[in-house]
Amino acid sequence: MLLIGCGGTGEAPQPPPAGTGDPPPDLGAVAAADPGNTLAPDWHRGAFMQVFVRSYQDGDGDGIGDLRGLTSRLDYLRDLGVRGLWLLPIGPSQDRDHGYAVTHYRAVEPQYGTLADLDELLREAHARGIGVVVDYVINHSAAQHPLFVDARAAPTSPWRDWYLWQPLKPVGWTIYGSDPWRANPSGGWYFAAFWDQMPDFDLRQPEVVAWHHDNLRFWLNRGIDGFRLDAVGHLIENGPTAWTDQPETLPLLRDARAVVGGYQRRFLVCEGPNAPTTYAVACGSAFAFGHHARMLEAARGSVAAVQQVAGYFETAPATMATMLANHDSFAGQRVWDQLGGDLAQYRLAAATNLLLSGTPFIYYGEEIGMAGAASLSGDPKLRTPMSWAGDARRGGFTSGTPYRALSANVTTANVAAQQADPDSLLNFYRAMLALRNGLEPLRSGSYEAARADGTVLSFQRRLAGERVVVAINYGRTAADAMLAGLPPDATLQSRHPAGGADLRADAGGSAVVTLAPQSLRVFVHR
Ligand code: NOJ
């Protein structure tokens, strides 16, 4: 019997023998049974924290983060002002790290805990008004998933056509520098876009799609609040020059969205870096790749980027999921490293992300300026244990030995140090999130009167009778923000920074506010 690599606690699901056609443990129909939802209707317009469970908090001393550890940090997340969590894959995986090579679609990675630990996390998160969204890998499984183990063993396997096969090697294909057609030792060639150990599903097969829907319902029935759908641009291939963002992808996403939408107050966000706005329409939300880099360029003072940031939400859906960085190095290094530790720029980038339209995501540790690990490169560099305290050996992450090197700046940029400092980056994030949580227009209001004047960005968010005015000066010298379209003679109450003077519009609905170098002002008018 082949054992999949889930080991450790003895709870690893055991696959059936290869080639027998015995059903894997994560097969079987799942009917919808919505447990309901106690979250606020607009919980997913608040900010999300993207959490890599393996690196967040170790709860049992084995040096690896786990669900119980995460649950123990929910007060921190609530106090920060987070309203949602996106957990990188939490299922058993062949890669034993980031989790995208899934070996069981209806179980928890044993190193992270059990389904009961997940239930507890959900209970505690919901009690704090925080929703929990998990990564769902629809495009591929692990090669060690029992379905593929069986499929590759014999062409007669009932699951052979759940994956993509050719008897002879197709020619002319290159994806991310590799040939995606992989030799199967017992015959045939299978398609695996990302890695030979992550074979792509054939999503033209209705039974494969139906199975994914069953898996989605499995998690939704447990109280999961939605999904981040991985790599949606790869779902369908039409040839060696047509392997990404194919039109047949969109109905698949709409159907997945319909499954999620059959439950109360759930949220779906898709990852499709080449066509973010298209996927936002199909899925309801999608990550705003491209915009993320421009917010950082604006923070560095690029006039062209300020212009692009100002214009983004004039056409992009208001439901875009925005971010400054994430767990993938193709999307950039840790913000701290990209900005060379310049805290003034860092604050402006954060304010832009958290106050603009869209649903902002924060990559764990971003709120304290966590750097990458000095000794690592590639993706692992970005996925270091969370810096809870300044202890250079453990960083407050574990009582044991951390499974991975800590961030380069753990002794200076950590939660314990920044909690105590009113001027810290952490407290700045808190202040921005308090604005977002306290002012409904910042979550769900219109985006209007956007202007870019050199290094100054200004925009207004309006909902019913309430208007929030934001003005940001990314430049290194003082500059005026020219505000227009305000109610005549309106008094704008200052909301940020503390102690800022109110502002009065003239009879034509215009006002001018002088901004200090690298600073922002936020006003409210009711
Ligand atoms: C995108 C994910 O963000 C990345 O981390 C992963 O490796 C690929 N999809 C493949 O699943």
Coordinates of C-alpha atoms and ligand atoms in Angstrom, one line a residue:
M1 CA 0.0 0.0 0.0
L2 CA 1.3 3.4 -0.9
L3 CA 1.2 5.9 2.0
I4 CA 0.7 9.6 1.3
G5 CA 2.9 12.0 3.1
C6 CA 0.7 13.3 5.8
G7 CA 2.5 11.6 8.6
G8 CA 3.2 12.7 12.1
T9 CA 0.2 12.3 14.4
G10 CA -1.3 9.0 13.2
E11 CA -4.3 10.8 12.0
A12 CA -3.2 10.8 8.4
P13 CA -5.9 9.6 6.0
Q14 CA -4.9 6.3 4.4
P15 CA -5.4 6.0 0.6
P16 CA -6.5 2.8 -1.0
P17 CA -4.1 0.6 -3.0
A18 CA -3.2 2.0 -6.4
G19 CA -5.1 0.8 -9.4
T20 CA -7.9 -0.9 -7.5
G21 CA -10.6 1.7 -8.2
D22 CA -11.4 1.8 -4.5
P23 CA -12.9 5.2 -3.8
P24 CA -10.5 7.7 -2.0
P25 CA -11.6 9.0 1.4
D26 CA -12.5 12.4 0.1
L27 CA -15.1 11.2 -2.5
G28 CA -18.8 11.1 -2.1
A29 CA -21.7 13.5 -2.5
V30 CA -22.2 16.3 0.0
A31 CA -25.6 18.0 0.2
A32 CA -25.8 21.6 1.2
A33 CA -26.6 22.1 4.9
D34 CA -25.9 25.7 5.8
P35 CA -25.2 26.1 9.5
G36 CA -26.1 29.8 9.1
N37 CA -23.9 32.8 9.7
T38 CA -23.6 35.3 12.6
L39 CA -21.2 37.7 10.9
A40 CA -22.2 41.2 9.9
P41 CA -23.7 41.3 6.4
D42 CA -20.7 43.4 5.2
W43 CA -18.0 41.6 7.1
H44 CA -16.1 40.9 3.9
R45 CA -15.8 44.6 3.2
G46 CA -13.6 44.9 6.3
A47 CA -9.9 44.1 6.1
F48 CA -8.6 40.5 5.8
M49 CA -5.4 39.1 7.3
Q50 CA -3.7 36.5 5.0
V51 CA -2.4 33.9 7.3
F52 CA 0.1 31.1 6.7
V53 CA -0.9 28.8 9.5
R54 CA 2.4 27.0 9.4
S55 CA 4.2 30.2 10.3
Y56 CA 1.6 32.0 12.5
Q57 CA 1.7 30.6 16.0
D58 CA 2.8 27.2 17.2
G59 CA 0.4 25.9 19.9
D60 CA 2.1 22.7 20.8
G61 CA 5.8 23.3 20.9
D62 CA 6.8 21.3 17.8
G63 CA 8.1 24.4 16.0
I64 CA 5.3 24.4 13.4
G65 CA 2.3 26.7 13.5
D66 CA -1.1 25.2 14.0
L67 CA -4.8 26.0 14.2
R68 CA -4.8 26.1 18.0
G69 CA -1.9 28.6 17.9
L70 CA -3.9 30.7 15.4
T71 CA -7.0 30.6 17.7
S72 CA -4.9 31.8 20.6
R73 CA -4.1 35.0 18.5
L74 CA -7.6 35.9 17.6
D75 CA -7.8 38.6 20.2
Y76 CA -4.8 40.3 18.6
L77 CA -6.4 40.1 15.2
R78 CA -9.7 41.5 16.5
D79 CA -8.0 44.3 18.4
L80 CA -6.1 45.2 15.2
G81 CA -9.4 45.6 13.4
V82 CA -9.3 42.6 11.1
R83 CA -12.7 41.3 9.9
G84 CA -11.6 38.3 7.9
L85 CA -8.9 35.7 7.7
W86 CA -7.6 34.0 4.5
L87 CA -5.8 30.8 5.4
L88 CA -3.4 29.3 2.9
P89 CA -4.3 25.7 2.3
I90 CA -5.0 23.8 5.5
G91 CA -5.4 20.3 4.1
P92 CA -2.9 17.5 4.0
S93 CA -0.4 18.1 1.3
Q94 CA 2.4 16.4 -0.5
D95 CA 4.6 19.4 -0.3
R96 CA 4.3 19.5 3.5
D97 CA 4.8 23.2 3.4
H98 CA 2.6 25.7 1.6
G99 CA -0.1 23.1 1.0
Y100 CA -1.0 23.6 -2.7
A101 CA -0.2 19.9 -3.5
V102 CA -3.4 18.6 -1.9
T103 CA -3.6 14.9 -0.9
H104 CA -7.0 15.0 0.8
Y105 CA -9.7 17.6 0.1
R106 CA -11.8 17.0 3.2
A107 CA -9.3 16.9 6.1
V108 CA -6.9 19.1 8.0
E109 CA -3.1 18.8 7.7
P110 CA -2.2 16.7 10.8
Q111 CA 0.6 19.1 11.7
Y112 CA -2.0 21.9 11.9
G113 CA -4.5 19.9 14.0
T114 CA -7.8 18.3 13.5
L115 CA -11.2 19.2 12.1
A116 CA -12.3 19.7 15.7
D117 CA -9.5 22.3 16.0
L118 CA -10.9 24.0 12.9
D119 CA -14.4 24.0 14.4
E120 CA -13.0 25.7 17.5
L121 CA -11.2 28.3 15.4
L122 CA -14.4 29.0 13.5
R123 CA -16.4 29.3 16.7
E124 CA -13.9 31.7 18.3
A125 CA -13.4 33.7 15.2
H126 CA -17.1 34.1 14.6
A127 CA -17.6 35.2 18.2
R128 CA -15.2 38.0 17.5
G129 CA -16.9 39.0 14.3
I130 CA -14.2 37.6 12.1
G131 CA -14.9 35.4 9.1
V132 CA -12.6 32.6 7.9
V133 CA -11.9 31.9 4.3
V134 CA -9.7 29.0 3.2
D135 CA -7.6 28.4 0.1
Y136 CA -9.2 25.9 -2.3
V137 CA -7.1 24.3 -5.0
I138 CA -9.4 23.5 -7.9
N139 CA -6.8 23.3 -10.8
H140 CA -4.7 20.4 -9.6
S141 CA -4.2 17.8 -6.9
A142 CA -1.0 16.3 -5.6
A143 CA 0.4 13.4 -7.6
Q144 CA 0.1 11.5 -4.3
H145 CA -3.6 12.2 -4.1
P146 CA -5.3 8.7 -4.2
L147 CA -7.2 9.8 -7.3
F148 CA -4.1 10.4 -9.3
V149 CA -2.3 7.4 -7.8
D150 CA -5.1 5.3 -9.1
A151 CA -5.4 7.2 -12.4
R152 CA -1.8 6.9 -13.3
A153 CA -1.6 3.2 -12.4
A154 CA -3.8 2.0 -15.3
P155 CA -5.6 3.5 -18.2
T156 CA -8.7 1.6 -17.0
S157 CA -8.8 3.4 -13.7
P158 CA -12.2 5.0 -13.1
W159 CA -10.4 8.2 -12.4
R160 CA -8.1 8.2 -15.4
D161 CA -10.1 10.9 -17.2
W162 CA -10.2 13.1 -14.1
Y163 CA -6.8 14.2 -15.3
L164 CA -5.4 15.2 -18.7
W165 CA -3.6 12.5 -20.6
Q166 CA -2.0 12.0 -24.0
P167 CA -0.6 8.8 -25.4
L168 CA 2.3 10.6 -27.1
K169 CA 4.0 13.7 -25.8
P170 CA 2.4 16.9 -27.2
V171 CA 4.9 19.3 -28.6
G172 CA 5.4 23.0 -28.4
W173 CA 4.3 23.6 -24.8
T174 CA 6.2 25.7 -22.3
I175 CA 4.7 27.0 -19.1
Y176 CA 6.7 29.0 -16.6
G177 CA 9.9 27.7 -18.2
S178 CA 8.9 24.0 -18.1
D179 CA 7.2 21.6 -20.4
P180 CA 3.9 20.8 -18.7
W181 CA 3.5 17.4 -20.3
R182 CA 5.1 14.9 -17.9
A183 CA 6.0 11.3 -18.6
N184 CA 4.1 8.7 -16.7
P185 CA 6.4 5.7 -15.9
S186 CA 3.7 3.2 -16.7
G187 CA 2.7 4.9 -19.9
G188 CA 1.2 8.1 -21.3
W189 CA 1.8 11.7 -20.6
Y190 CA -0.1 13.8 -18.1
F191 CA -0.4 17.6 -17.9
A192 CA 0.9 19.5 -14.9
A193 CA 1.2 23.2 -15.3
F194 CA 3.1 24.1 -12.1
W195 CA 5.1 21.0 -11.1
D196 CA 5.2 17.4 -12.1
Q197 CA 3.9 16.5 -8.7
M198 CA 0.7 18.7 -9.2
P199 CA -1.2 17.1 -12.1
D200 CA -4.0 19.3 -13.5
F201 CA -7.6 18.1 -13.2
D202 CA -9.6 17.8 -16.4
L203 CA -12.2 20.4 -15.6
R204 CA -14.2 19.7 -18.8
Q205 CA -15.4 16.5 -17.0
P206 CA -18.7 17.3 -15.3
E207 CA -18.0 14.7 -12.6
V208 CA -14.8 16.4 -11.6
V209 CA -16.5 19.7 -11.3
A210 CA -19.4 18.1 -9.3
W211 CA -16.8 16.6 -7.0
H212 CA -15.2 20.0 -6.4
H213 CA -18.6 21.4 -5.6
D214 CA -19.1 18.6 -3.1
N215 CA -15.8 19.5 -1.5
L216 CA -16.8 23.2 -1.3
R217 CA -20.0 22.2 0.4
F218 CA -18.1 20.0 2.8
W219 CA -16.3 23.1 4.1
L220 CA -19.3 25.4 3.9
N221 CA -21.4 23.0 5.9
R222 CA -18.7 23.2 8.6
G223 CA -19.1 26.9 8.8
I224 CA -16.2 28.1 6.6
D225 CA -17.1 31.6 5.3
G226 CA -15.8 31.2 1.8
F227 CA -12.8 30.5 -0.3
R228 CA -9.8 31.9 -2.1
L229 CA -9.8 30.0 -5.4
D230 CA -6.2 29.2 -6.4
A231 CA -4.8 29.7 -9.9
V232 CA -8.1 30.2 -11.7
G233 CA -6.4 31.3 -14.9
H234 CA -5.2 27.7 -15.4
L235 CA -8.4 25.8 -15.2
I236 CA -8.8 25.1 -18.9
E237 CA -6.2 24.7 -21.7
N238 CA -6.9 24.9 -25.4
G239 CA -3.4 24.5 -26.9
P240 CA 0.3 25.3 -26.5
T241 CA -0.4 29.0 -27.0
A242 CA -3.8 29.0 -25.2
W243 CA -3.2 27.6 -21.8
T244 CA -4.2 30.5 -19.6
D245 CA -7.4 32.6 -19.0
Q246 CA -9.5 30.7 -21.5
P247 CA -13.2 31.6 -22.0
E248 CA -14.4 28.2 -20.7
T249 CA -13.0 29.2 -17.3
L250 CA -15.7 31.8 -16.6
P251 CA -18.7 29.5 -16.5
L252 CA -16.7 27.2 -14.1
L253 CA -16.2 30.1 -11.8
R254 CA -19.7 31.3 -12.0
D255 CA -20.9 27.8 -11.0
A256 CA -18.5 27.7 -8.0
R257 CA -19.7 31.1 -7.0
A258 CA -23.3 29.8 -7.2
V259 CA -22.4 27.0 -4.8
V260 CA -20.9 29.4 -2.4
G261 CA -23.8 31.9 -2.9
G262 CA -26.2 29.2 -1.8
Y263 CA -25.0 29.8 1.7
Q264 CA -25.6 32.9 3.9
R265 CA -23.0 35.7 3.8
R266 CA -20.2 33.7 2.2
F267 CA -17.3 35.2 0.2
L268 CA -15.4 34.1 -2.8
V269 CA -12.2 35.6 -4.0
C270 CA -10.2 34.4 -7.0
E271 CA -6.5 34.5 -7.9
G272 CA -6.0 35.2 -11.6
P273 CA -3.0 37.6 -11.9
N274 CA -3.4 38.1 -15.7
A275 CA -7.0 39.2 -15.7
P276 CA -8.0 40.5 -12.2
T277 CA -11.1 42.5 -13.2
T278 CA -12.5 39.8 -15.4
Y279 CA -12.2 37.3 -12.5
A280 CA -13.7 39.8 -10.1
V281 CA -16.8 39.9 -12.2
A282 CA -17.0 36.1 -12.4
C283 CA -16.1 35.3 -8.8
G284 CA -17.5 38.4 -7.0
S285 CA -14.0 39.4 -6.0
A286 CA -10.4 38.8 -7.3
F287 CA -7.0 40.0 -6.3
A288 CA -5.9 43.3 -7.8
F289 CA -2.5 42.3 -9.2
G290 CA -0.7 45.2 -10.8
H291 CA -2.5 47.7 -8.6
H292 CA -0.6 46.3 -5.7
A293 CA 2.8 47.3 -7.2
R294 CA 1.5 50.7 -8.2
M295 CA 0.4 51.5 -4.6
L296 CA 4.0 50.8 -3.5
E297 CA 5.4 52.9 -6.4
A298 CA 3.1 55.8 -5.4
A299 CA 4.3 55.4 -1.8
R300 CA 7.9 55.9 -3.2
G301 CA 6.7 59.2 -4.8
S302 CA 6.1 58.2 -8.4
V303 CA 3.9 60.8 -10.0
A304 CA 2.8 58.3 -12.7
A305 CA 1.9 55.7 -10.1
V306 CA -0.2 58.2 -8.1
Q307 CA -2.1 58.9 -11.3
Q308 CA -2.7 55.2 -11.9
V309 CA -3.8 54.6 -8.3
A310 CA -6.2 57.5 -8.5
G311 CA -7.8 56.0 -11.7
Y312 CA -7.9 52.4 -10.7
F313 CA -11.3 52.3 -9.1
E314 CA -12.9 54.5 -11.7
T315 CA -13.2 51.3 -13.8
A316 CA -12.2 48.3 -11.6
P317 CA -15.1 46.7 -9.6
A318 CA -15.4 48.0 -6.1
T319 CA -15.1 44.4 -4.9
M320 CA -11.5 44.0 -6.0
A321 CA -9.3 42.4 -3.3
T322 CA -6.4 44.7 -2.8
M323 CA -3.0 44.0 -1.2
L324 CA 0.5 45.3 -1.1
A325 CA 2.2 41.9 -1.1
N326 CA 1.4 38.2 -0.5
H327 CA 3.1 34.8 0.0
D328 CA 4.3 34.5 -3.6
S329 CA 7.6 36.1 -4.6
F330 CA 6.2 36.7 -8.1
A331 CA 4.1 39.4 -6.5
G332 CA 7.1 41.0 -4.8
Q333 CA 9.1 40.8 -1.6
R334 CA 8.0 41.7 1.9
V335 CA 6.8 45.3 1.9
W336 CA 9.6 46.2 4.4
D337 CA 12.2 44.9 1.9
Q338 CA 10.6 46.6 -1.1
L339 CA 10.6 49.9 0.6
G340 CA 14.0 49.5 2.2
G341 CA 12.5 49.9 5.7
D342 CA 11.3 53.5 4.9
L343 CA 8.5 53.8 7.5
A344 CA 7.1 57.0 6.1
Q345 CA 6.6 55.4 2.7
Y346 CA 5.3 52.2 4.4
R347 CA 2.6 54.1 6.3
L348 CA 1.4 55.8 3.1
A349 CA 1.3 52.5 1.2
A350 CA -0.7 51.0 4.0
A351 CA -3.1 53.9 4.2
T352 CA -3.7 53.7 0.4
N353 CA -4.5 50.0 0.6
L354 CA -6.8 50.3 3.7
L355 CA -8.7 53.5 2.7
L356 CA -9.3 53.1 -1.0
S357 CA -12.2 51.2 -2.5
G358 CA -12.0 47.3 -2.5
T359 CA -11.5 44.8 0.2
P360 CA -8.0 45.1 1.6
F361 CA -5.8 42.2 2.5
I362 CA -2.9 42.4 4.8
Y363 CA -0.1 39.7 4.6
Y364 CA 0.6 38.5 8.1
G365 CA 3.4 40.5 9.7
E366 CA 3.0 43.3 7.2
E367 CA 1.4 45.4 10.0
I368 CA 4.7 45.3 12.0
G369 CA 7.0 45.7 9.0
M370 CA 8.3 42.1 9.1
A371 CA 11.3 41.6 6.7
G372 CA 12.1 38.4 4.8
A373 CA 14.5 36.0 6.3
A374 CA 18.2 36.9 5.6
S375 CA 19.2 33.3 5.1
L376 CA 16.4 32.3 2.7
S377 CA 15.4 33.1 -0.9
G378 CA 12.4 32.6 -3.1
D379 CA 9.0 32.0 -1.5
P380 CA 10.2 30.6 1.8
K381 CA 11.9 34.0 2.5
L382 CA 8.5 35.6 2.6
R383 CA 6.9 32.9 4.8
T384 CA 8.9 33.1 8.0
P385 CA 7.4 32.6 11.5
M386 CA 5.4 35.6 12.7
S387 CA 7.5 37.9 14.9
W388 CA 5.5 38.1 18.1
A389 CA 8.4 39.1 20.4
G390 CA 12.0 40.2 20.1
D391 CA 13.6 36.9 21.1
A392 CA 16.1 36.2 18.2
R393 CA 15.8 32.4 18.5
R394 CA 12.0 31.9 18.7
G395 CA 10.4 35.3 18.1
G396 CA 7.5 34.3 20.4
F397 CA 6.3 31.9 17.7
T398 CA 7.1 28.7 19.5
S399 CA 8.4 27.3 22.7
G400 CA 10.4 24.8 20.6
T401 CA 12.7 25.3 17.6
P402 CA 11.1 27.2 14.7
Y403 CA 10.8 25.1 11.6
R404 CA 12.1 27.9 9.5
A405 CA 14.5 30.8 9.9
L406 CA 13.0 33.9 11.5
S407 CA 12.6 37.3 9.8
A408 CA 15.8 39.4 9.6
N409 CA 14.4 42.1 11.7
V410 CA 12.6 40.1 14.5
T411 CA 14.5 41.8 17.3
T412 CA 13.3 45.2 16.3
A413 CA 10.1 44.7 14.3
N414 CA 7.8 42.5 16.5
V415 CA 4.4 42.8 18.0
A416 CA 5.5 43.1 21.7
A417 CA 7.7 46.1 20.9
Q418 CA 5.2 47.8 18.7
Q419 CA 2.1 47.3 21.0
A420 CA 3.9 49.5 23.6
D421 CA 4.8 52.3 21.1
P422 CA 2.0 54.6 20.2
D423 CA 3.9 55.7 17.1
S424 CA 4.6 52.2 15.8
L425 CA 3.6 50.9 12.4
L426 CA 1.3 48.4 14.2
N427 CA -0.6 51.3 15.8
F428 CA -0.8 53.1 12.5
Y429 CA -2.4 50.0 10.9
R430 CA -4.8 49.9 13.9
A431 CA -5.7 53.6 13.3
M432 CA -6.4 53.0 9.6
L433 CA -8.5 49.9 10.4
A434 CA -10.4 51.8 13.1
L435 CA -11.3 54.4 10.4
R436 CA -12.4 51.7 8.0
N437 CA -14.4 49.9 10.6
G438 CA -15.9 53.0 12.0
L439 CA -16.9 54.7 8.8
E440 CA -19.2 52.7 6.5
P441 CA -18.4 54.8 3.4
L442 CA -14.8 53.5 3.6
R443 CA -16.1 49.9 3.4
S444 CA -19.0 50.1 1.0
G445 CA -19.3 53.7 -0.3
S446 CA -18.8 55.1 -3.8
Y447 CA -15.4 56.1 -5.1
E448 CA -15.6 59.6 -6.5
A449 CA -13.9 63.0 -7.1
A450 CA -10.5 61.1 -7.4
R451 CA -7.6 63.5 -8.3
A452 CA -3.9 63.1 -8.7
D453 CA -2.0 66.4 -8.6
G454 CA 1.7 65.5 -8.8
T455 CA 2.4 63.5 -5.7
V456 CA -1.0 64.2 -4.1
L457 CA -3.9 61.8 -4.3
S458 CA -7.3 62.7 -3.0
F459 CA -10.6 60.9 -3.3
Q460 CA -14.0 60.8 -1.6
R461 CA -16.1 57.8 -0.5
R462 CA -19.8 58.4 -0.1
L463 CA -22.7 56.4 1.3
A464 CA -26.2 57.8 1.8
G465 CA -25.6 61.1 3.6
E466 CA -22.1 60.4 4.8
R467 CA -18.9 61.4 3.0
V468 CA -15.3 60.6 3.8
V469 CA -12.5 62.6 2.2
V470 CA -9.0 61.3 2.0
A471 CA -5.9 63.3 0.9
I472 CA -2.5 61.7 0.7
N473 CA 0.8 63.5 -0.1
Y474 CA 3.4 61.0 -1.2
G475 CA 6.0 63.7 -1.8
R476 CA 8.9 64.8 0.3
T477 CA 7.8 68.5 0.4
A478 CA 4.5 70.0 1.6
A479 CA 1.8 70.2 -1.0
D480 CA -1.9 71.3 -1.4
A481 CA -4.7 68.9 -2.0
M482 CA -7.4 70.6 -4.1
L483 CA -10.8 69.2 -3.1
A484 CA -13.9 69.7 -5.2
G485 CA -17.4 68.4 -5.4
L486 CA -18.1 69.0 -1.7
P487 CA -21.4 70.3 -0.4
P488 CA -21.3 74.1 -0.5
D489 CA -20.0 75.7 2.8
A490 CA -19.7 72.2 4.3
T491 CA -17.6 71.7 7.4
L492 CA -15.3 68.7 7.1
Q493 CA -14.5 67.2 10.5
S494 CA -10.9 66.0 10.8
R495 CA -10.6 62.3 11.7
H496 CA -6.9 61.7 11.0
P497 CA -4.4 62.6 12.4
A498 CA -5.6 63.2 15.9
G499 CA -5.9 66.9 16.7
G500 CA -6.0 67.9 13.0
A501 CA -8.1 71.0 12.3
D502 CA -11.5 70.8 10.6
L503 CA -11.8 72.2 7.0
R504 CA -14.5 74.3 5.5
A505 CA -15.6 74.2 1.9
D506 CA -16.4 77.4 0.0
A507 CA -19.7 78.3 -1.5
G508 CA -18.7 76.4 -4.7
G509 CA -18.0 73.2 -2.8
S510 CA -14.2 73.5 -3.0
A511 CA -11.5 73.4 -0.3
V512 CA -7.8 73.3 -0.1
V513 CA -5.8 71.5 2.5
T514 CA -2.1 71.8 2.9
L515 CA -0.5 68.4 3.6
A516 CA 2.9 68.0 5.3
P517 CA 5.5 65.9 3.5
Q518 CA 4.6 62.2 3.3
S519 CA 1.4 62.6 5.3
L520 CA -2.3 62.0 5.0
R521 CA -5.5 63.7 6.2
V522 CA -9.0 62.1 6.6
F523 CA -12.2 64.1 7.0
V524 CA -15.8 63.3 7.4
H525 CA -18.9 65.2 6.4
R526 CA -22.4 64.1 7.5
Ligands
NOJ1 C1 -0.9 30.2 -6.7 C2 -0.5 30.2 -5.3 O1 -0.6 31.5 -4.7 C3 0.9 29.7 -5.2 O2 1.5 29.8 -4.0 C4 0.8 28.2 -5.7 O3 2.1 27.7 -5.7 C5 0.2 28.2 -7.1 N1 -0.9 28.9 -7.2 C6 0.0 26.7 -7.5 O4 -1.0 26.2 -6.6

